[in-house]
Amino acid sequence: MAFNEEIRTRLKGVSVATLATALFKRGLRNQVIQGVHPVGWKGENMVGPAFTLRYIPAREDRNTLAEFRNPEHPQRVAIETCPEGHVLVMDSRKQAQAASAGDILVTRLMVRGGAGIVTDGGFRDAQTIGELAIPAYHTRPSSPTNLTNNEAIAINEPIGCGDAPVFPGDIIVGDADCVIVIPADIADEVSAEAVEMTAYEDFVVEQVKAGETIIGLYPRTKDEHLATFEAWRKKNDR
């Protein structure tokens, strides 16, 4: 099934941790983008298909400030062509010595309808980016221009971001902790399972706070907990 608003809505309400477990069940162990966190948490998950940008190490004769005047500069083109509702994911080689982007470019992506932006490097103007409405994830603030260290080289091809493989169209989900990549062809089933897992996890938290032991409850190995869960679910319309 193609990505749609039903899948987006499901993924808005589940955690990256729960999604990581659902993917682990399917043998996928390295889908979390390592080292990134929200620049400013927006109170709800970032969700959207991936649109990618890849950086390589900068070479001095190719990366001067004059490059930014080039209308075909890949960083600028990526900002101007990322489809509405997509998340721009940047392979910045896990290096934050130079910025992957700054507040002007991120603002432009927001105005164009981007669903978010992720880099395994850093952003300049991070405080300003954190105050924007668009979700943004990075490793740390970084003031030097990207030309100092990186050259934007390729748009919308497979990349690695924070040690996670990202293919164009993969579904990106970011919560208050971090970001995960869901292969597009299983996003429907994974999102549906994650909703079910989340309901049970919410029930478990309530039970544990009331003094229940986790043995037999989480993971559930006692049938008695199933009946209690179903009653809880009906009561709470879950």
JSON list of N, CA, C and O in Angstrom, two decimals, residues 114-166:
[
{"chain": "A", "resi": 114, "resn": "GLY", "atom": "N", "xyz": [7.39, 21.37, 3.45]},
{"chain": "A", "resi": 114, "resn": "GLY", "atom": "CA", "xyz": [8.17, 20.21, 3.89]},
{"chain": "A", "resi": 114, "resn": "GLY", "atom": "C", "xyz": [7.69, 19.72, 5.25]},
{"chain": "A", "resi": 114, "resn": "GLY", "atom": "O", "xyz": [7.29, 20.51, 6.11]},
{"chain": "A", "resi": 115, "resn": "ALA", "atom": "N", "xyz": [7.72, 18.40, 5.43]},
{"chain": "A", "resi": 115, "resn": "ALA", "atom": "CA", "xyz": [7.26, 17.81, 6.69]},
{"chain": "A", "resi": 115, "resn": "ALA", "atom": "C", "xyz": [8.35, 17.78, 7.75]},
{"chain": "A", "resi": 115, "resn": "ALA", "atom": "O", "xyz": [8.06, 17.51, 8.93]},
{"chain": "A", "resi": 116, "resn": "GLY", "atom": "N", "xyz": [9.59, 18.07, 7.36]},
{"chain": "A", "resi": 116, "resn": "GLY", "atom": "CA", "xyz": [10.67, 18.06, 8.33]},
{"chain": "A", "resi": 116, "resn": "GLY", "atom": "C", "xyz": [12.01, 18.01, 7.63]},
{"chain": "A", "resi": 116, "resn": "GLY", "atom": "O", "xyz": [12.11, 17.90, 6.40]},
{"chain": "A", "resi": 117, "resn": "ILE", "atom": "N", "xyz": [13.08, 18.07, 8.44]},
{"chain": "A", "resi": 117, "resn": "ILE", "atom": "CA", "xyz": [14.44, 18.01, 7.91]},
{"chain": "A", "resi": 117, "resn": "ILE", "atom": "C", "xyz": [15.32, 17.30, 8.93]},
{"chain": "A", "resi": 117, "resn": "ILE", "atom": "O", "xyz": [15.17, 17.51, 10.15]},
{"chain": "A", "resi": 118, "resn": "VAL", "atom": "N", "xyz": [16.21, 16.45, 8.45]},
{"chain": "A", "resi": 118, "resn": "VAL", "atom": "CA", "xyz": [17.09, 15.64, 9.30]},
{"chain": "A", "resi": 118, "resn": "VAL", "atom": "C", "xyz": [18.49, 15.68, 8.73]},
{"chain": "A", "resi": 118, "resn": "VAL", "atom": "O", "xyz": [18.68, 15.52, 7.53]},
{"chain": "A", "resi": 119, "resn": "THR", "atom": "N", "xyz": [19.48, 15.84, 9.59]},
{"chain": "A", "resi": 119, "resn": "THR", "atom": "CA", "xyz": [20.88, 15.70, 9.20]},
{"chain": "A", "resi": 119, "resn": "THR", "atom": "C", "xyz": [21.64, 14.95, 10.28]},
{"chain": "A", "resi": 119, "resn": "THR", "atom": "O", "xyz": [21.33, 15.11, 11.47]},
{"chain": "A", "resi": 120, "resn": "ASP", "atom": "N", "xyz": [22.63, 14.16, 9.86]},
{"chain": "A", "resi": 120, "resn": "ASP", "atom": "CA", "xyz": [23.52, 13.56, 10.85]},
{"chain": "A", "resi": 120, "resn": "ASP", "atom": "C", "xyz": [24.72, 14.46, 11.11]},
{"chain": "A", "resi": 120, "resn": "ASP", "atom": "O", "xyz": [25.71, 14.04, 11.71]},
{"chain": "A", "resi": 121, "resn": "GLY", "atom": "N", "xyz": [24.61, 15.71, 10.67]},
{"chain": "A", "resi": 121, "resn": "GLY", "atom": "CA", "xyz": [25.57, 16.75, 11.00]},
{"chain": "A", "resi": 121, "resn": "GLY", "atom": "C", "xyz": [24.90, 17.78, 11.90]},
{"chain": "A", "resi": 121, "resn": "GLY", "atom": "O", "xyz": [24.11, 17.43, 12.78]},
{"chain": "A", "resi": 122, "resn": "GLY", "atom": "N", "xyz": [25.19, 19.07, 11.66]},
{"chain": "A", "resi": 122, "resn": "GLY", "atom": "CA", "xyz": [24.62, 20.11, 12.50]},
{"chain": "A", "resi": 122, "resn": "GLY", "atom": "C", "xyz": [23.99, 21.22, 11.68]},
{"chain": "A", "resi": 122, "resn": "GLY", "atom": "O", "xyz": [24.23, 21.34, 10.48]},
{"chain": "A", "resi": 123, "resn": "PHE", "atom": "N", "xyz": [23.18, 22.04, 12.35]},
{"chain": "A", "resi": 123, "resn": "PHE", "atom": "CA", "xyz": [22.59, 23.23, 11.73]},
{"chain": "A", "resi": 123, "resn": "PHE", "atom": "C", "xyz": [23.21, 24.48, 12.32]},
{"chain": "A", "resi": 123, "resn": "PHE", "atom": "O", "xyz": [23.49, 24.54, 13.53]},
{"chain": "A", "resi": 124, "resn": "ARG", "atom": "N", "xyz": [23.39, 25.51, 11.49]},
{"chain": "A", "resi": 124, "resn": "ARG", "atom": "CA", "xyz": [23.71, 26.83, 12.01]},
{"chain": "A", "resi": 124, "resn": "ARG", "atom": "C", "xyz": [22.39, 27.53, 12.33]},
{"chain": "A", "resi": 124, "resn": "ARG", "atom": "O", "xyz": [21.33, 27.10, 11.89]},
{"chain": "A", "resi": 125, "resn": "ASP", "atom": "N", "xyz": [22.45, 28.58, 13.12]},
{"chain": "A", "resi": 125, "resn": "ASP", "atom": "CA", "xyz": [21.23, 29.30, 13.54]},
{"chain": "A", "resi": 125, "resn": "ASP", "atom": "C", "xyz": [20.26, 28.34, 14.23]},
{"chain": "A", "resi": 125, "resn": "ASP", "atom": "O", "xyz": [19.04, 28.41, 14.05]},
{"chain": "A", "resi": 126, "resn": "ALA", "atom": "N", "xyz": [20.79, 27.42, 15.01]},
{"chain": "A", "resi": 126, "resn": "ALA", "atom": "CA", "xyz": [19.98, 26.34, 15.58]},
{"chain": "A", "resi": 126, "resn": "ALA", "atom": "C", "xyz": [18.85, 26.86, 16.47]},
{"chain": "A", "resi": 126, "resn": "ALA", "atom": "O", "xyz": [17.74, 26.32, 16.44]},
{"chain": "A", "resi": 127, "resn": "GLN", "atom": "N", "xyz": [19.11, 27.90, 17.25]},
{"chain": "A", "resi": 127, "resn": "GLN", "atom": "CA", "xyz": [18.06, 28.41, 18.12]},
{"chain": "A", "resi": 127, "resn": "GLN", "atom": "C", "xyz": [16.88, 28.92, 17.30]},
{"chain": "A", "resi": 127, "resn": "GLN", "atom": "O", "xyz": [15.72, 28.66, 17.64]},
{"chain": "A", "resi": 128, "resn": "THR", "atom": "N", "xyz": [17.18, 29.62, 16.20]},
{"chain": "A", "resi": 128, "resn": "THR", "atom": "CA", "xyz": [16.11, 30.11, 15.34]},
{"chain": "A", "resi": 128, "resn": "THR", "atom": "C", "xyz": [15.36, 28.96, 14.69]},
{"chain": "A", "resi": 128, "resn": "THR", "atom": "O", "xyz": [14.13, 28.97, 14.61]},
{"chain": "A", "resi": 129, "resn": "ILE", "atom": "N", "xyz": [16.09, 27.95, 14.21]},
{"chain": "A", "resi": 129, "resn": "ILE", "atom": "CA", "xyz": [15.45, 26.78, 13.61]},
{"chain": "A", "resi": 129, "resn": "ILE", "atom": "C", "xyz": [14.55, 26.09, 14.62]},
{"chain": "A", "resi": 129, "resn": "ILE", "atom": "O", "xyz": [13.44, 25.65, 14.29]},
{"chain": "A", "resi": 130, "resn": "GLY", "atom": "N", "xyz": [15.00, 26.02, 15.87]},
{"chain": "A", "resi": 130, "resn": "GLY", "atom": "CA", "xyz": [14.20, 25.38, 16.91]},
{"chain": "A", "resi": 130, "resn": "GLY", "atom": "C", "xyz": [12.89, 26.08, 17.18]},
{"chain": "A", "resi": 130, "resn": "GLY", "atom": "O", "xyz": [11.95, 25.47, 17.70]},
{"chain": "A", "resi": 131, "resn": "GLU", "atom": "N", "xyz": [12.80, 27.36, 16.82]},
{"chain": "A", "resi": 131, "resn": "GLU", "atom": "CA", "xyz": [11.57, 28.12, 17.03]},
{"chain": "A", "resi": 131, "resn": "GLU", "atom": "C", "xyz": [10.63, 28.08, 15.83]},
{"chain": "A", "resi": 131, "resn": "GLU", "atom": "O", "xyz": [9.50, 28.56, 15.91]},
{"chain": "A", "resi": 132, "resn": "LEU", "atom": "N", "xyz": [11.09, 27.51, 14.72]},
{"chain": "A", "resi": 132, "resn": "LEU", "atom": "CA", "xyz": [10.24, 27.39, 13.53]},
{"chain": "A", "resi": 132, "resn": "LEU", "atom": "C", "xyz": [9.21, 26.28, 13.73]},
{"chain": "A", "resi": 132, "resn": "LEU", "atom": "O", "xyz": [9.37, 25.39, 14.57]},
{"chain": "A", "resi": 133, "resn": "ALA", "atom": "N", "xyz": [8.16, 26.29, 12.92]},
{"chain": "A", "resi": 133, "resn": "ALA", "atom": "CA", "xyz": [7.10, 25.28, 13.04]},
{"chain": "A", "resi": 133, "resn": "ALA", "atom": "C", "xyz": [7.52, 23.94, 12.47]},
{"chain": "A", "resi": 133, "resn": "ALA", "atom": "O", "xyz": [6.94, 22.91, 12.82]},
{"chain": "A", "resi": 134, "resn": "ILE", "atom": "N", "xyz": [8.52, 23.92, 11.59]},
{"chain": "A", "resi": 134, "resn": "ILE", "atom": "CA", "xyz": [8.92, 22.68, 10.93]},
{"chain": "A", "resi": 134, "resn": "ILE", "atom": "C", "xyz": [9.81, 21.85, 11.87]},
{"chain": "A", "resi": 134, "resn": "ILE", "atom": "O", "xyz": [10.73, 22.38, 12.50]},
{"chain": "A", "resi": 135, "resn": "PRO", "atom": "N", "xyz": [9.56, 20.53, 11.98]},
{"chain": "A", "resi": 135, "resn": "PRO", "atom": "CA", "xyz": [10.44, 19.68, 12.79]},
{"chain": "A", "resi": 135, "resn": "PRO", "atom": "C", "xyz": [11.83, 19.61, 12.16]},
{"chain": "A", "resi": 135, "resn": "PRO", "atom": "O", "xyz": [11.96, 19.48, 10.94]},
{"chain": "A", "resi": 136, "resn": "ALA", "atom": "N", "xyz": [12.86, 19.68, 12.99]},
{"chain": "A", "resi": 136, "resn": "ALA", "atom": "CA", "xyz": [14.24, 19.59, 12.52]},
{"chain": "A", "resi": 136, "resn": "ALA", "atom": "C", "xyz": [15.05, 18.77, 13.51]},
{"chain": "A", "resi": 136, "resn": "ALA", "atom": "O", "xyz": [14.89, 18.92, 14.72]},
{"chain": "A", "resi": 137, "resn": "TYR", "atom": "N", "xyz": [15.92, 17.92, 12.99]},
{"chain": "A", "resi": 137, "resn": "TYR", "atom": "CA", "xyz": [16.74, 17.04, 13.82]},
{"chain": "A", "resi": 137, "resn": "TYR", "atom": "C", "xyz": [18.20, 17.13, 13.37]},
{"chain": "A", "resi": 137, "resn": "TYR", "atom": "O", "xyz": [18.48, 17.10, 12.16]},
{"chain": "A", "resi": 138, "resn": "HIS", "atom": "N", "xyz": [19.10, 17.23, 14.35]},
{"chain": "A", "resi": 138, "resn": "HIS", "atom": "CA", "xyz": [20.52, 17.26, 14.04]},
{"chain": "A", "resi": 138, "resn": "HIS", "atom": "C", "xyz": [21.31, 16.69, 15.22]},
{"chain": "A", "resi": 138, "resn": "HIS", "atom": "O", "xyz": [20.72, 16.24, 16.20]},
{"chain": "A", "resi": 139, "resn": "THR", "atom": "N", "xyz": [22.66, 16.74, 15.12]},
{"chain": "A", "resi": 139, "resn": "THR", "atom": "CA", "xyz": [23.49, 16.24, 16.22]},
{"chain": "A", "resi": 139, "resn": "THR", "atom": "C", "xyz": [23.87, 17.36, 17.19]},
{"chain": "A", "resi": 139, "resn": "THR", "atom": "O", "xyz": [23.87, 17.15, 18.40]},
{"chain": "A", "resi": 140, "resn": "ARG", "atom": "N", "xyz": [24.17, 18.56, 16.65]},
{"chain": "A", "resi": 140, "resn": "ARG", "atom": "CA", "xyz": [24.51, 19.71, 17.49]},
{"chain": "A", "resi": 140, "resn": "ARG", "atom": "C", "xyz": [24.57, 20.95, 16.63]},
{"chain": "A", "resi": 140, "resn": "ARG", "atom": "O", "xyz": [24.67, 20.86, 15.40]},
{"chain": "A", "resi": 141, "resn": "PRO", "atom": "N", "xyz": [24.53, 22.13, 17.26]},
{"chain": "A", "resi": 141, "resn": "PRO", "atom": "CA", "xyz": [24.69, 23.36, 16.48]},
{"chain": "A", "resi": 141, "resn": "PRO", "atom": "C", "xyz": [26.07, 23.43, 15.83]},
{"chain": "A", "resi": 141, "resn": "PRO", "atom": "O", "xyz": [27.06, 22.93, 16.38]},
{"chain": "A", "resi": 142, "resn": "SER", "atom": "N", "xyz": [26.12, 24.04, 14.65]},
{"chain": "A", "resi": 142, "resn": "SER", "atom": "CA", "xyz": [27.37, 24.18, 13.91]},
{"chain": "A", "resi": 142, "resn": "SER", "atom": "C", "xyz": [27.31, 25.44, 13.07]},
{"chain": "A", "resi": 142, "resn": "SER", "atom": "O", "xyz": [26.48, 25.55, 12.17]},
{"chain": "A", "resi": 143, "resn": "SER", "atom": "N", "xyz": [28.18, 26.40, 13.36]},
{"chain": "A", "resi": 143, "resn": "SER", "atom": "CA", "xyz": [28.09, 27.70, 12.69]},
{"chain": "A", "resi": 143, "resn": "SER", "atom": "C", "xyz": [28.80, 27.79, 11.34]},
{"chain": "A", "resi": 143, "resn": "SER", "atom": "O", "xyz": [28.33, 28.52, 10.46]},
{"chain": "A", "resi": 144, "resn": "PRO", "atom": "N", "xyz": [29.93, 27.10, 11.10]},
{"chain": "A", "resi": 144, "resn": "PRO", "atom": "CA", "xyz": [30.60, 27.27, 9.80]},
{"chain": "A", "resi": 144, "resn": "PRO", "atom": "C", "xyz": [29.72, 26.83, 8.64]},
{"chain": "A", "resi": 144, "resn": "PRO", "atom": "O", "xyz": [28.97, 25.86, 8.73]},
{"chain": "A", "resi": 145, "resn": "THR", "atom": "N", "xyz": [29.82, 27.56, 7.52]},
{"chain": "A", "resi": 145, "resn": "THR", "atom": "CA", "xyz": [29.06, 27.19, 6.33]},
{"chain": "A", "resi": 145, "resn": "THR", "atom": "C", "xyz": [29.44, 25.79, 5.85]},
{"chain": "A", "resi": 145, "resn": "THR", "atom": "O", "xyz": [30.58, 25.35, 6.03]},
{"chain": "A", "resi": 146, "resn": "ASN", "atom": "N", "xyz": [28.49, 25.09, 5.23]},
{"chain": "A", "resi": 146, "resn": "ASN", "atom": "CA", "xyz": [28.75, 23.70, 4.81]},
{"chain": "A", "resi": 146, "resn": "ASN", "atom": "C", "xyz": [29.93, 23.61, 3.85]},
{"chain": "A", "resi": 146, "resn": "ASN", "atom": "O", "xyz": [30.61, 22.58, 3.78]},
{"chain": "A", "resi": 147, "resn": "LEU", "atom": "N", "xyz": [30.20, 24.66, 3.08]},
{"chain": "A", "resi": 147, "resn": "LEU", "atom": "CA", "xyz": [31.32, 24.64, 2.14]},
{"chain": "A", "resi": 147, "resn": "LEU", "atom": "C", "xyz": [32.66, 24.43, 2.82]},
{"chain": "A", "resi": 147, "resn": "LEU", "atom": "O", "xyz": [33.63, 24.01, 2.19]},
{"chain": "A", "resi": 148, "resn": "THR", "atom": "N", "xyz": [32.73, 24.71, 4.11]},
{"chain": "A", "resi": 148, "resn": "THR", "atom": "CA", "xyz": [33.97, 24.53, 4.87]},
{"chain": "A", "resi": 148, "resn": "THR", "atom": "C", "xyz": [34.42, 23.08, 4.86]},
{"chain": "A", "resi": 148, "resn": "THR", "atom": "O", "xyz": [35.62, 22.78, 4.83]},
{"chain": "A", "resi": 149, "resn": "ASN", "atom": "N", "xyz": [33.44, 22.18, 4.87]},
{"chain": "A", "resi": 149, "resn": "ASN", "atom": "CA", "xyz": [33.77, 20.77, 5.10]},
{"chain": "A", "resi": 149, "resn": "ASN", "atom": "C", "xyz": [33.08, 19.81, 4.14]},
{"chain": "A", "resi": 149, "resn": "ASN", "atom": "O", "xyz": [33.57, 18.72, 3.91]},
{"chain": "A", "resi": 150, "resn": "ASN", "atom": "N", "xyz": [31.93, 20.22, 3.61]},
{"chain": "A", "resi": 150, "resn": "ASN", "atom": "CA", "xyz": [31.11, 19.32, 2.80]},
{"chain": "A", "resi": 150, "resn": "ASN", "atom": "C", "xyz": [30.76, 19.91, 1.44]},
{"chain": "A", "resi": 150, "resn": "ASN", "atom": "O", "xyz": [30.64, 21.13, 1.31]},
{"chain": "A", "resi": 151, "resn": "GLU", "atom": "N", "xyz": [30.57, 19.05, 0.47]},
{"chain": "A", "resi": 151, "resn": "GLU", "atom": "CA", "xyz": [30.04, 19.45, -0.83]},
{"chain": "A", "resi": 151, "resn": "GLU", "atom": "C", "xyz": [28.76, 18.68, -1.09]},
{"chain": "A", "resi": 151, "resn": "GLU", "atom": "O", "xyz": [28.74, 17.44, -1.09]},
{"chain": "A", "resi": 152, "resn": "ALA", "atom": "N", "xyz": [27.66, 19.40, -1.29]},
{"chain": "A", "resi": 152, "resn": "ALA", "atom": "CA", "xyz": [26.40, 18.75, -1.67]},
{"chain": "A", "resi": 152, "resn": "ALA", "atom": "C", "xyz": [26.57, 18.21, -3.08]},
{"chain": "A", "resi": 152, "resn": "ALA", "atom": "O", "xyz": [26.91, 18.96, -4.00]},
{"chain": "A", "resi": 153, "resn": "ILE", "atom": "N", "xyz": [26.30, 16.91, -3.27]},
{"chain": "A", "resi": 153, "resn": "ILE", "atom": "CA", "xyz": [26.68, 16.30, -4.54]},
{"chain": "A", "resi": 153, "resn": "ILE", "atom": "C", "xyz": [25.55, 15.56, -5.24]},
{"chain": "A", "resi": 153, "resn": "ILE", "atom": "O", "xyz": [25.55, 15.45, -6.47]},
{"chain": "A", "resi": 154, "resn": "ALA", "atom": "N", "xyz": [24.55, 15.04, -4.49]},
{"chain": "A", "resi": 154, "resn": "ALA", "atom": "CA", "xyz": [23.54, 14.20, -5.15]},
{"chain": "A", "resi": 154, "resn": "ALA", "atom": "C", "xyz": [22.20, 14.32, -4.45]},
{"chain": "A", "resi": 154, "resn": "ALA", "atom": "O", "xyz": [22.14, 14.39, -3.22]},
{"chain": "A", "resi": 155, "resn": "ILE", "atom": "N", "xyz": [21.13, 14.34, -5.25]},
{"chain": "A", "resi": 155, "resn": "ILE", "atom": "CA", "xyz": [19.78, 14.53, -4.74]},
{"chain": "A", "resi": 155, "resn": "ILE", "atom": "C", "xyz": [18.94, 13.29, -4.99]},
{"chain": "A", "resi": 155, "resn": "ILE", "atom": "O", "xyz": [18.95, 12.72, -6.09]},
{"chain": "A", "resi": 156, "resn": "ASN", "atom": "N", "xyz": [18.23, 12.88, -3.96]},
{"chain": "A", "resi": 156, "resn": "ASN", "atom": "CA", "xyz": [17.22, 11.82, -4.01]},
{"chain": "A", "resi": 156, "resn": "ASN", "atom": "C", "xyz": [17.75, 10.49, -4.57]},
{"chain": "A", "resi": 156, "resn": "ASN", "atom": "O", "xyz": [17.18, 9.88, -5.47]},
{"chain": "A", "resi": 157, "resn": "GLU", "atom": "N", "xyz": [18.86, 10.05, -3.96]},
{"chain": "A", "resi": 157, "resn": "GLU", "atom": "CA", "xyz": [19.38, 8.72, -4.20]},
{"chain": "A", "resi": 157, "resn": "GLU", "atom": "C", "xyz": [19.61, 8.07, -2.84]},
{"chain": "A", "resi": 157, "resn": "GLU", "atom": "O", "xyz": [19.54, 8.73, -1.81]},
{"chain": "A", "resi": 158, "resn": "PRO", "atom": "N", "xyz": [19.85, 6.75, -2.78]},
{"chain": "A", "resi": 158, "resn": "PRO", "atom": "CA", "xyz": [20.07, 6.11, -1.48]},
{"chain": "A", "resi": 158, "resn": "PRO", "atom": "C", "xyz": [21.25, 6.74, -0.75]},
{"chain": "A", "resi": 158, "resn": "PRO", "atom": "O", "xyz": [22.29, 7.05, -1.36]},
{"chain": "A", "resi": 159, "resn": "ILE", "atom": "N", "xyz": [21.08, 6.93, 0.54]},
{"chain": "A", "resi": 159, "resn": "ILE", "atom": "CA", "xyz": [22.14, 7.52, 1.38]},
{"chain": "A", "resi": 159, "resn": "ILE", "atom": "C", "xyz": [22.25, 6.73, 2.68]},
{"chain": "A", "resi": 159, "resn": "ILE", "atom": "O", "xyz": [21.41, 5.90, 3.01]},
{"chain": "A", "resi": 160, "resn": "GLY", "atom": "N", "xyz": [23.29, 7.04, 3.43]},
{"chain": "A", "resi": 160, "resn": "GLY", "atom": "CA", "xyz": [23.39, 6.62, 4.82]},
{"chain": "A", "resi": 160, "resn": "GLY", "atom": "C", "xyz": [23.30, 7.86, 5.68]},
{"chain": "A", "resi": 160, "resn": "GLY", "atom": "O", "xyz": [23.99, 8.85, 5.43]},
{"chain": "A", "resi": 161, "resn": "CYS", "atom": "N", "xyz": [22.45, 7.84, 6.69]},
{"chain": "A", "resi": 161, "resn": "CYS", "atom": "CA", "xyz": [22.32, 8.98, 7.60]},
{"chain": "A", "resi": 161, "resn": "CYS", "atom": "C", "xyz": [22.39, 8.44, 9.02]},
{"chain": "A", "resi": 161, "resn": "CYS", "atom": "O", "xyz": [21.54, 7.64, 9.42]},
{"chain": "A", "resi": 162, "resn": "GLY", "atom": "N", "xyz": [23.41, 8.85, 9.75]},
{"chain": "A", "resi": 162, "resn": "GLY", "atom": "CA", "xyz": [23.58, 8.35, 11.11]},
{"chain": "A", "resi": 162, "resn": "GLY", "atom": "C", "xyz": [23.61, 6.83, 11.16]},
{"chain": "A", "resi": 162, "resn": "GLY", "atom": "O", "xyz": [23.02, 6.21, 12.04]},
{"chain": "A", "resi": 163, "resn": "ASP", "atom": "N", "xyz": [24.30, 6.21, 10.20]},
{"chain": "A", "resi": 163, "resn": "ASP", "atom": "CA", "xyz": [24.48, 4.76, 10.09]},
{"chain": "A", "resi": 163, "resn": "ASP", "atom": "C", "xyz": [23.21, 4.01, 9.69]},
{"chain": "A", "resi": 163, "resn": "ASP", "atom": "O", "xyz": [23.20, 2.78, 9.68]},
{"chain": "A", "resi": 164, "resn": "ALA", "atom": "N", "xyz": [22.16, 4.71, 9.35]},
{"chain": "A", "resi": 164, "resn": "ALA", "atom": "CA", "xyz": [20.94, 4.05, 8.89]},
{"chain": "A", "resi": 164, "resn": "ALA", "atom": "C", "xyz": [20.82, 4.21, 7.37]},
{"chain": "A", "resi": 164, "resn": "ALA", "atom": "O", "xyz": [21.05, 5.29, 6.83]},
{"chain": "A", "resi": 165, "resn": "PRO", "atom": "N", "xyz": [20.43, 3.13, 6.66]},
{"chain": "A", "resi": 165, "resn": "PRO", "atom": "CA", "xyz": [20.19, 3.26, 5.23]},
{"chain": "A", "resi": 165, "resn": "PRO", "atom": "C", "xyz": [18.87, 3.99, 4.97]},
{"chain": "A", "resi": 165, "resn": "PRO", "atom": "O", "xyz": [17.86, 3.69, 5.60]},
{"chain": "A", "resi": 166, "resn": "VAL", "atom": "N", "xyz": [18.91, 4.94, 4.06]},
{"chain": "A", "resi": 166, "resn": "VAL", "atom": "CA", "xyz": [17.71, 5.70, 3.72]},
{"chain": "A", "resi": 166, "resn": "VAL", "atom": "C", "xyz": [17.55, 5.69, 2.21]},
{"chain": "A", "resi": 166, "resn": "VAL", "atom": "O", "xyz": [18.41, 6.18, 1.48]}
]
